[in-house]
């Protein structure tokens, strides 16, 4: 991808992120990711209904990569089934970790295909958060 | 000053992360290599030449430390660093001597290593932790401590220099207060001992902790200076070789006295020797000169940064080489990634002082922490890069 376009997409999502701001609704799952490896600190909320991701939102303090990745990832996941979400997350993690992955599946998320090693955890942060919430669905827990 | 002594500076870098760790001069690296290449042996047990030399070198560092901070050599315990030193104070001494309801005074600007051991002790014993309020500059003044003291206060445990704000606390006055009121005075010297003259005896300190790697020495070693009469009452956290006199099958045992009691197992010998050399190196330059250079350079840094409109400064007044700032509207980590792309090494974060955010109303900052080898050219390079930070995201992303 052209580096100017990549930068433009990331910057736009950093400055005007999708669904920034939490909701006051108990039917949402909630998780905090106080990153162990850096200083990003984001809260995520997700609503699942009929095995579909109806909504995801987030808020907190984080760097340009974490914030923009949260924004793009959220847009890519809303409306998908839980299985589809798992598949996207898995491929997203593979991309960040420089393993083989399904490029077509990730669309706009491909902007993170060449990150410096110290930014990988920033990009992974929203996927870890959403994974955690999906895990709690599987375990039958709500939080 | 003395830039030529530091091999790391042969690279084109500006190193401004001295609060985290410092660069090592060649003499320290060579001194440690000399042990590894010429007289490797264990301490305490050997009768051969190399072992005798190692013993002398290792124990000799107690005298070097004693001269450096004005204490007795018998009061110098080698630890793995400040964190271990403070944990030793809390769990070797305080755990035995504090009781439910006793009060410990800290501040909200303390490093994790001077908060968490106390939280753990409070959980175990029901000891009450009180935070002496910071003033509007986030600094801790003697008056604030004085007002926090009650008849239940048993310990005051504070950093001499805080690692985010960099304010130099008046430990002499606080020490006087402690000795008048029979309060134990525990000083975290991690950010002060490397940068200025610290006097254990004159400041009436009971326990003083610091790390070698923050003062031109190696990682993995530090010091706990413990007042002799208190050391006798401390129970070691680690038991094993090198710290006992005898032990028998009937269950009886006798421990060594003095600092050896707290140094079970083979210690980091090369590192202790390296620390001794680092102290000699600093003393040769002179602690007054080191402090003066840092304070002057910080003033220059502040005056230059104040000329840049989008820079927010947090602690311009503190009399040390520590400065916290942010680029307006930019997350601290993005700022440090940006500076790194120009080979300027700073730290972004909460600097392990996680409860300071309640007072500062800001969680994360970029921190510049200076040391003896930093100069005006370093500062000017930072200024030049910050002046054109309008394009920060072109660089960072």
Coordinates of C-alpha atoms in Angstrom, one line a residue:
Chain A
X1 CA 0.0 0.0 0.0
X2 CA 1.1 3.5 -0.8
X3 CA 2.6 5.0 2.4
X4 CA 0.8 8.3 2.1
X5 CA -2.5 6.5 1.8
X6 CA -1.7 4.3 4.7
X7 CA -0.8 7.3 6.8
X8 CA -3.9 9.1 5.8
X9 CA -6.2 6.2 6.8
X10 CA -4.4 5.7 10.2
X11 CA -4.4 9.4 11.0
X12 CA -8.0 9.9 10.0
X13 CA -9.0 7.0 12.3
X14 CA -6.8 8.4 15.1
X15 CA -8.3 11.9 14.9
X16 CA -11.9 10.8 14.2
X17 CA -12.2 7.3 15.6
X18 CA -15.3 5.2 15.0
X19 CA -17.5 4.7 18.1
X20 CA -15.3 6.4 20.6
X21 CA -17.2 6.9 23.8
X22 CA -18.8 4.2 26.0
X23 CA -22.5 3.5 26.4
X24 CA -24.5 3.1 29.6
X25 CA -26.1 -0.2 28.8
X26 CA -25.8 -3.4 30.9
X27 CA -26.5 -5.6 28.0
X28 CA -22.9 -4.9 26.7
X29 CA -19.9 -6.9 27.6
X30 CA -17.0 -4.8 29.0
X31 CA -13.3 -5.1 29.2
X32 CA -10.3 -2.9 30.1
X33 CA -7.0 -3.3 28.5
X34 CA -4.3 -1.7 30.6
X35 CA -1.5 -2.8 28.4
X36 CA 1.3 -4.6 30.2
X37 CA 3.8 -3.7 27.6
X38 CA 3.1 0.0 27.2
X39 CA 1.0 2.8 28.5
X40 CA -2.2 2.5 26.4
X41 CA -5.3 2.2 28.5
X42 CA -8.5 1.6 26.7
X43 CA -12.0 0.3 27.7
X44 CA -14.0 -1.7 25.2
X45 CA -17.7 -2.5 25.2
X46 CA -19.5 -5.0 22.9
X47 CA -23.1 -6.1 22.3
X48 CA -23.8 -9.5 20.9
X49 CA -27.3 -10.5 19.9
X50 CA -28.4 -13.6 18.0
X51 CA -24.8 -14.7 17.7
X52 CA -24.0 -11.4 15.9
X53 CA -21.9 -8.5 16.9
X54 CA -24.4 -5.6 17.0
X55 CA -22.1 -2.9 18.4
X56 CA -18.6 -2.2 19.7
X57 CA -17.4 1.0 21.2
X58 CA -14.2 2.1 23.1
X59 CA -12.7 4.9 25.1
X60 CA -9.5 5.8 26.9
X61 CA -6.0 7.1 26.5
X62 CA -3.8 5.5 23.8
X63 CA -1.3 6.1 21.0
X64 CA -2.1 6.8 17.4
X65 CA -1.6 3.1 16.4
X66 CA -3.8 1.6 19.2
X67 CA -6.5 4.2 18.7
X68 CA -6.7 4.0 15.0
X69 CA -6.6 0.2 15.0
X70 CA -9.5 0.1 17.5
X71 CA -11.5 2.3 15.2
X72 CA -10.8 0.3 12.0
X73 CA -11.2 -3.0 13.7
X74 CA -14.5 -2.0 15.2
X75 CA -15.8 -1.0 11.8
X76 CA -14.7 -4.3 10.3
X77 CA -16.4 -6.4 13.0
X78 CA -19.8 -4.8 13.5
X79 CA -22.6 -6.8 11.9
X80 CA -20.5 -9.9 11.6
X81 CA -21.3 -13.3 13.2
X82 CA -19.2 -14.4 16.2
X83 CA -17.5 -17.0 14.0
X84 CA -16.7 -14.4 11.3
X85 CA -15.3 -12.1 14.0
X86 CA -13.1 -14.9 15.3
X87 CA -11.8 -15.5 11.9
X88 CA -11.0 -11.8 11.2
X89 CA -9.2 -11.5 14.5
X90 CA -7.2 -14.6 13.9
X91 CA -6.1 -13.4 10.5
X92 CA -5.4 -9.9 11.9
X93 CA -3.1 -11.3 14.5
X94 CA -1.3 -13.4 11.9
X95 CA -0.7 -10.3 9.8
X96 CA 0.7 -8.3 12.7
X97 CA 2.9 -11.3 13.7
X98 CA 4.1 -11.5 10.1
X99 CA 2.6 -15.0 9.4
X100 CA 0.6 -16.0 6.4
X101 CA -2.9 -14.6 6.4
X102 CA -6.0 -13.9 4.3
X103 CA -5.3 -10.5 2.9
X104 CA -8.7 -10.1 1.2
X105 CA -10.5 -10.8 4.5
X106 CA -8.9 -7.8 6.3
X107 CA -9.6 -5.0 3.9
X108 CA -8.7 -1.6 5.5
X109 CA -6.9 -3.4 8.3
X110 CA -4.1 -4.1 5.9
X111 CA -2.7 -0.7 6.7
X112 CA -1.0 -2.4 9.7
X113 CA 0.9 -5.0 7.6
X114 CA 4.3 -3.4 8.1
X115 CA 4.7 -2.2 11.7
X116 CA 7.9 -1.6 13.6
X117 CA 8.4 -4.3 16.3
X118 CA 7.7 -1.9 19.2
X119 CA 4.3 -0.9 17.7
X120 CA 2.9 -4.5 17.2
X121 CA 1.4 -4.6 20.7
X122 CA -0.3 -1.3 20.1
X123 CA -2.0 -2.6 17.0
X124 CA -2.9 -5.9 18.8
X125 CA -4.5 -4.2 21.8
X126 CA -8.1 -3.9 20.4
X127 CA -8.0 -7.5 19.1
X128 CA -6.9 -8.7 22.5
X129 CA -9.7 -6.8 24.1
X130 CA -12.3 -8.2 21.8
X131 CA -10.9 -11.7 22.1
X132 CA -11.3 -11.4 25.9
X133 CA -14.9 -10.4 25.5
X134 CA -15.6 -13.3 23.1
X135 CA -13.9 -15.6 25.6
X136 CA -16.2 -14.6 28.3
X137 CA -19.2 -15.3 26.0
X138 CA -17.8 -18.8 25.4
X139 CA -17.3 -19.3 29.2
X140 CA -20.8 -18.1 29.8
X141 CA -19.6 -15.2 31.9
X142 CA -20.7 -11.7 31.2
X143 CA -17.7 -9.7 32.3
Chain B
X1 CA 31.3 16.6 30.4
X2 CA 33.5 13.4 30.0
X3 CA 31.6 12.3 26.9
X4 CA 34.6 10.5 25.6
X5 CA 34.5 8.1 28.5
X6 CA 31.2 6.6 27.3
X7 CA 31.4 4.1 24.3
X8 CA 27.6 4.4 23.8
X9 CA 28.0 8.0 22.8
X10 CA 30.1 7.0 19.8
X11 CA 26.8 6.4 18.2
X12 CA 24.9 9.4 17.0
X13 CA 22.4 9.4 19.9
X14 CA 21.0 11.9 22.4
X15 CA 20.5 9.9 25.6
X16 CA 17.9 11.5 27.8
X17 CA 16.6 8.5 29.8
X18 CA 19.0 8.6 32.7
X19 CA 16.2 8.3 35.3
X20 CA 15.7 4.8 33.9
X21 CA 19.3 3.8 33.6
X22 CA 22.6 5.5 32.7
X23 CA 25.3 4.8 30.2
X24 CA 28.5 3.0 31.4
X25 CA 31.9 4.5 31.2
X26 CA 34.7 2.4 29.8
X27 CA 36.5 2.2 33.2
X28 CA 33.5 0.4 34.7
X29 CA 33.2 -2.1 31.8
X30 CA 36.9 -2.8 31.9
X31 CA 37.0 -3.3 35.7
X32 CA 34.3 -5.9 35.4
X33 CA 36.0 -7.6 32.4
X34 CA 39.2 -7.6 34.4
X35 CA 37.5 -9.8 37.1
X36 CA 36.1 -12.1 34.5
X37 CA 39.4 -12.4 32.5
X38 CA 42.0 -12.2 35.3
X39 CA 40.8 -13.4 38.7
X40 CA 37.4 -15.1 38.4
X41 CA 36.7 -16.9 41.7
X42 CA 34.0 -17.0 44.4
X43 CA 34.1 -14.9 47.5
X44 CA 34.5 -16.0 51.1
X45 CA 35.8 -19.5 50.7
X46 CA 39.0 -19.7 48.7
X47 CA 42.6 -19.7 49.9
X48 CA 44.2 -19.2 46.5
X49 CA 45.5 -15.9 45.1
X50 CA 42.5 -15.1 42.8
X51 CA 40.0 -15.8 45.6
X52 CA 41.9 -13.6 48.0
X53 CA 41.9 -10.8 45.4
X54 CA 38.2 -11.2 44.7
X55 CA 37.4 -11.0 48.4
X56 CA 39.4 -7.9 48.8
X57 CA 37.8 -6.3 45.7
X58 CA 34.3 -7.3 46.8
X59 CA 34.5 -6.2 50.4
X60 CA 36.5 -3.2 49.5
X61 CA 33.4 -1.8 47.7
X62 CA 31.7 -1.4 51.2
X63 CA 34.4 1.1 52.1
X64 CA 33.9 2.9 48.8
X65 CA 30.2 3.1 49.3
X66 CA 30.7 4.2 53.0
X67 CA 32.9 7.1 51.9
X68 CA 30.5 8.0 49.1
X69 CA 27.3 8.4 51.3
X70 CA 29.0 8.9 54.7
X71 CA 28.1 5.7 56.6
X72 CA 30.1 2.8 58.1
X73 CA 31.3 0.0 55.8
X74 CA 29.5 -2.4 58.2
X75 CA 26.2 -0.7 57.3
X76 CA 26.4 -1.4 53.6
X77 CA 24.3 -4.4 52.3
X78 CA 24.7 -5.3 48.6
X79 CA 21.3 -6.0 47.0
X80 CA 20.0 -6.4 43.5
X81 CA 19.0 -2.8 43.4
X82 CA 16.7 -0.2 45.0
X83 CA 13.6 -2.3 44.7
X84 CA 15.2 -5.2 46.6
X85 CA 16.6 -2.7 49.1
X86 CA 13.2 -1.2 50.0
X87 CA 11.6 -4.6 50.1
X88 CA 14.3 -5.7 52.5
X89 CA 13.5 -2.7 54.7
X90 CA 9.8 -3.4 54.7
X91 CA 9.9 -7.2 55.1
X92 CA 13.1 -7.7 57.1
X93 CA 12.6 -4.9 59.6
X94 CA 9.2 -3.3 59.4
X95 CA 7.2 -6.5 59.3
X96 CA 8.7 -7.4 62.8
X97 CA 8.4 -3.9 64.2
X98 CA 5.1 -2.5 63.1
X99 CA 1.6 -3.4 64.4
X100 CA -2.0 -2.8 63.5
X101 CA -2.9 0.9 63.4
X102 CA 0.7 2.1 63.2
X103 CA 1.0 4.8 60.5
X104 CA 3.5 5.0 57.6
X105 CA 3.8 8.3 55.7
X106 CA 4.4 8.2 51.9
X107 CA 3.6 10.7 49.2
X108 CA 1.6 10.1 46.0
X109 CA 4.6 10.9 43.9
X110 CA 6.5 7.8 45.1
X111 CA 7.8 5.1 42.7
X112 CA 6.0 1.7 42.7
X113 CA 8.8 0.2 44.7
X114 CA 8.2 2.6 47.6
X115 CA 4.4 2.0 47.5
X116 CA 3.7 -1.6 46.8
X117 CA 5.8 -3.2 49.6
X118 CA 3.9 -0.9 52.0
X119 CA 0.5 -1.9 50.5
X120 CA 1.4 -5.5 51.0
X121 CA 2.5 -4.9 54.6
X122 CA -0.7 -2.9 55.2
X123 CA -2.7 -5.9 53.9
X124 CA -0.8 -8.3 56.2
X125 CA -0.6 -6.2 59.4
X126 CA -3.3 -3.6 59.2
X127 CA -0.7 -0.8 59.1
X128 CA -2.2 2.5 58.0
X129 CA -0.7 4.3 55.0
X130 CA -1.0 8.1 54.9
X131 CA 0.0 10.2 51.9
X132 CA 1.5 13.6 52.8
X133 CA -0.1 16.1 50.4
X134 CA 1.9 17.6 47.5
X135 CA 1.9 21.3 46.9
X136 CA 0.6 23.0 43.8
X137 CA 3.8 22.3 42.0
X138 CA 3.5 18.6 42.8
X139 CA 6.4 18.9 45.3
X140 CA 6.6 17.4 48.8
X141 CA 7.6 19.9 51.4
X142 CA 8.7 19.4 55.1
X143 CA 5.6 21.3 56.4
X144 CA 3.3 18.9 54.6
X145 CA 5.1 15.9 56.2
X146 CA 5.0 17.6 59.6
X147 CA 1.3 18.1 59.4
X148 CA 0.7 14.5 58.5
X149 CA 2.6 13.2 61.5
X150 CA 0.5 11.9 64.4
X151 CA 1.4 10.1 67.6
X152 CA 0.9 6.8 65.6
X153 CA 3.4 7.7 62.9
X154 CA 6.2 5.1 63.0
X155 CA 7.8 5.5 59.6
X156 CA 8.4 8.1 56.9
X157 CA 9.3 6.6 53.6
X158 CA 10.0 8.9 50.7
X159 CA 12.2 9.4 47.7
X160 CA 15.0 12.0 48.2
X161 CA 14.3 13.1 44.6
X162 CA 11.0 12.1 42.9
X163 CA 11.4 10.4 39.6
X164 CA 8.7 12.3 37.7
X165 CA 8.7 15.8 39.2
X166 CA 12.3 15.7 40.2
X167 CA 11.8 17.8 43.3
X168 CA 14.6 17.5 45.9
X169 CA 13.0 16.9 49.3
X170 CA 14.7 18.4 52.3
X171 CA 15.9 15.2 53.8
X172 CA 18.0 16.9 56.4
X173 CA 15.1 18.6 57.9
X174 CA 12.8 15.6 57.6
X175 CA 15.6 13.4 59.2
X176 CA 15.8 15.8 62.1
X177 CA 12.1 15.7 62.6
X178 CA 12.2 11.9 62.5
X179 CA 15.0 11.6 65.1
X180 CA 13.3 14.1 67.4
X181 CA 10.0 12.1 67.3
X182 CA 11.5 8.6 67.2
X183 CA 10.2 7.9 63.7
X184 CA 12.1 5.6 61.3
X185 CA 13.3 7.5 58.2
X186 CA 13.5 5.4 55.0
X187 CA 14.9 7.2 52.0
X188 CA 14.7 6.0 48.4
X189 CA 17.9 7.4 46.9
X190 CA 17.6 6.0 43.4
X191 CA 17.2 9.4 41.8
X192 CA 19.4 11.4 44.2
X193 CA 22.5 9.4 45.1
X194 CA 23.7 9.3 41.4
X195 CA 23.2 13.0 41.0
X196 CA 24.2 14.9 44.2
X197 CA 26.0 14.5 47.5
X198 CA 23.9 12.4 49.9
X199 CA 24.9 12.2 53.6
X200 CA 23.4 9.2 55.4
X201 CA 24.7 10.2 58.9
X202 CA 24.2 13.9 58.7
X203 CA 20.6 13.5 57.4
X204 CA 19.7 11.1 60.3
X205 CA 18.6 8.5 57.8
X206 CA 17.8 5.0 59.1
X207 CA 17.7 3.2 55.7
X208 CA 19.0 4.4 52.4
X209 CA 18.5 2.6 49.1
X210 CA 20.0 3.1 45.6
X211 CA 20.9 1.3 42.4
X212 CA 24.3 1.1 40.6
X213 CA 22.9 1.1 37.1
X214 CA 21.5 4.6 37.6
X215 CA 24.9 6.0 38.4
X216 CA 27.2 4.7 35.7
X217 CA 27.4 1.2 37.2
X218 CA 26.2 -2.2 36.1
X219 CA 22.6 -3.6 36.3
X220 CA 21.7 -6.2 38.9
X221 CA 23.3 -4.5 41.9
X222 CA 22.5 -1.9 44.4
X223 CA 22.8 -0.9 48.1
X224 CA 20.8 -0.8 51.2
X225 CA 22.5 1.2 53.9
X226 CA 21.0 0.2 57.2
X227 CA 21.9 1.9 60.5
X228 CA 24.0 -0.7 62.5
X229 CA 21.7 -1.0 65.5
X230 CA 18.7 -1.6 63.2
X231 CA 20.5 -4.1 61.0
X232 CA 21.0 -6.4 64.1
X233 CA 17.2 -6.6 64.4
X234 CA 16.5 -7.5 60.8
X235 CA 15.6 -11.0 59.7
X236 CA 17.1 -12.0 56.3
X237 CA 14.7 -12.7 53.4
X238 CA 17.0 -15.3 51.9
X239 CA 18.8 -18.1 53.7
X240 CA 21.7 -20.2 52.4
X241 CA 25.4 -20.2 51.9
X242 CA 27.6 -17.3 52.9
X243 CA 25.2 -16.0 55.5
X244 CA 25.4 -18.6 58.3
X245 CA 27.9 -19.5 61.0
X246 CA 26.7 -23.0 61.7
X247 CA 23.7 -25.2 61.3
X248 CA 23.1 -28.7 62.8
X249 CA 20.8 -31.7 62.3
X250 CA 19.0 -30.8 65.6
X251 CA 17.6 -27.8 63.8
X252 CA 19.8 -25.2 65.5
X253 CA 21.6 -22.6 63.4
X254 CA 23.5 -19.4 63.9
X255 CA 23.7 -16.6 61.3
X256 CA 26.5 -14.3 60.5
X257 CA 26.3 -10.8 61.8
X258 CA 26.6 -7.6 59.7
X259 CA 25.8 -7.2 56.0
X260 CA 26.8 -10.7 55.0
X261 CA 23.7 -12.0 56.8
X262 CA 21.6 -10.5 53.9
X263 CA 23.8 -11.7 51.0
X264 CA 22.9 -15.4 50.8
X265 CA 24.3 -17.3 47.9
X266 CA 26.9 -16.2 45.4
X267 CA 26.4 -12.5 44.9
X268 CA 26.8 -10.5 41.7
X269 CA 30.6 -10.2 42.2
X270 CA 31.6 -8.5 39.0
X271 CA 28.7 -6.1 39.4
X272 CA 29.7 -5.1 42.9
X273 CA 33.2 -4.5 41.8
X274 CA 31.9 -2.5 38.8
X275 CA 29.7 -0.5 41.2
X276 CA 32.8 0.4 43.2
X277 CA 34.5 1.6 40.1
X278 CA 31.5 3.7 39.1
X279 CA 31.4 5.4 42.5
X280 CA 35.2 6.2 42.2
X281 CA 34.5 7.6 38.7
X282 CA 31.7 9.9 40.0
X283 CA 33.7 11.0 43.0
X284 CA 36.6 11.9 40.7
X285 CA 34.3 14.2 38.7
X286 CA 32.8 15.5 42.0
X287 CA 29.1 15.2 42.9
X288 CA 28.8 19.0 43.3
X289 CA 30.0 19.4 39.7
X290 CA 27.6 16.7 38.4
X291 CA 24.6 18.3 40.2
X292 CA 25.5 21.8 39.1
X293 CA 25.9 20.7 35.4
X294 CA 22.5 19.0 35.5
X295 CA 20.6 21.9 37.1
X296 CA 22.2 24.5 34.7
X297 CA 21.3 22.3 31.8
X298 CA 17.8 21.8 32.9
X299 CA 17.4 25.6 33.2
X300 CA 18.6 25.9 29.7
X301 CA 16.3 23.2 28.5
X302 CA 13.3 24.8 30.2
X303 CA 14.1 28.3 28.8
X304 CA 14.3 26.8 25.3
X305 CA 11.2 24.7 25.6
X306 CA 9.2 27.6 26.9
X307 CA 9.8 29.3 23.5
X308 CA 7.9 26.5 21.7
X309 CA 4.2 27.2 21.9
X310 CA 2.7 23.7 21.7
X311 CA 4.9 22.3 24.5
X312 CA 3.3 21.8 28.0
X313 CA 5.8 21.7 30.8
X314 CA 5.0 20.2 34.2
X315 CA 7.9 20.8 36.6
X316 CA 10.0 23.7 35.5
X317 CA 11.0 24.6 39.1
X318 CA 12.4 21.4 40.6
X319 CA 16.1 21.6 41.3
X320 CA 17.3 18.5 39.5
X321 CA 17.8 17.2 36.0
X322 CA 14.3 15.8 35.5
X323 CA 11.7 17.4 33.3
X324 CA 8.3 16.1 32.3
X325 CA 6.4 17.6 29.3
X326 CA 3.9 16.8 26.5
X327 CA 3.4 18.0 23.0
X328 CA -0.1 19.5 23.1
X329 CA -2.6 17.0 21.8
X330 CA -0.1 14.2 21.3
X331 CA -0.1 11.0 23.3
X332 CA 3.3 10.8 25.2
X333 CA 4.2 7.5 23.5
X334 CA 3.7 8.9 20.1
X335 CA 6.0 11.8 21.1
X336 CA 8.7 9.4 22.2
X337 CA 8.4 7.3 19.0
X338 CA 8.8 10.6 17.1
X339 CA 11.9 11.6 19.0
X340 CA 13.4 8.1 18.6
X341 CA 13.2 8.5 14.8
X342 CA 15.8 11.4 15.3
X343 CA 17.9 9.2 17.7
X344 CA 16.7 11.1 20.8
X345 CA 16.0 8.7 23.6
X346 CA 13.4 9.7 26.2
X347 CA 10.8 7.9 28.3
X348 CA 7.0 8.1 27.9
X349 CA 4.6 7.0 30.5
X350 CA 3.6 7.3 34.1
X351 CA 7.2 6.5 35.2
X352 CA 6.0 3.9 37.7
X353 CA 4.4 6.6 39.8
X354 CA 0.9 5.4 39.1
X355 CA -0.9 7.3 41.9
X356 CA 0.6 10.6 40.9
X357 CA -2.1 10.9 38.2
X358 CA -4.7 11.7 40.9
X359 CA -2.7 14.9 41.7
X360 CA -1.4 15.8 38.2
X361 CA -4.7 15.2 36.4
X362 CA -2.6 13.8 33.6
X363 CA -1.5 10.2 33.3
X364 CA 1.3 10.1 30.9
X365 CA 4.2 12.4 30.1
X366 CA 7.4 12.5 28.2
X367 CA 10.4 12.6 30.6
X368 CA 13.8 14.0 29.9
X369 CA 16.3 13.0 32.7
X370 CA 19.8 14.4 32.4
X371 CA 23.2 13.2 33.5
X372 CA 26.8 14.3 33.5
X373 CA 27.4 13.6 29.8
X374 CA 24.5 15.6 28.5
X375 CA 25.3 19.0 27.1
X376 CA 23.7 22.0 25.3
X377 CA 24.1 20.3 21.9
X378 CA 21.8 17.5 23.1
X379 CA 19.3 20.0 24.3
X380 CA 19.4 22.0 21.1
X381 CA 18.9 18.9 19.0
X382 CA 15.8 18.1 21.0
X383 CA 14.5 21.7 20.6
X384 CA 15.1 21.6 16.9
X385 CA 13.2 18.4 16.5
X386 CA 10.3 19.5 18.7
X387 CA 10.0 22.8 16.8
X388 CA 9.1 21.0 13.7
X389 CA 6.8 18.5 15.4
X390 CA 3.8 19.7 13.4
X391 CA 4.7 16.8 11.0
X392 CA 4.8 14.3 13.9
X393 CA 2.3 11.9 12.4
X394 CA 4.1 11.8 9.1
X395 CA 7.1 10.5 11.0
X396 CA 5.4 8.3 13.6
X397 CA 2.9 6.5 11.3

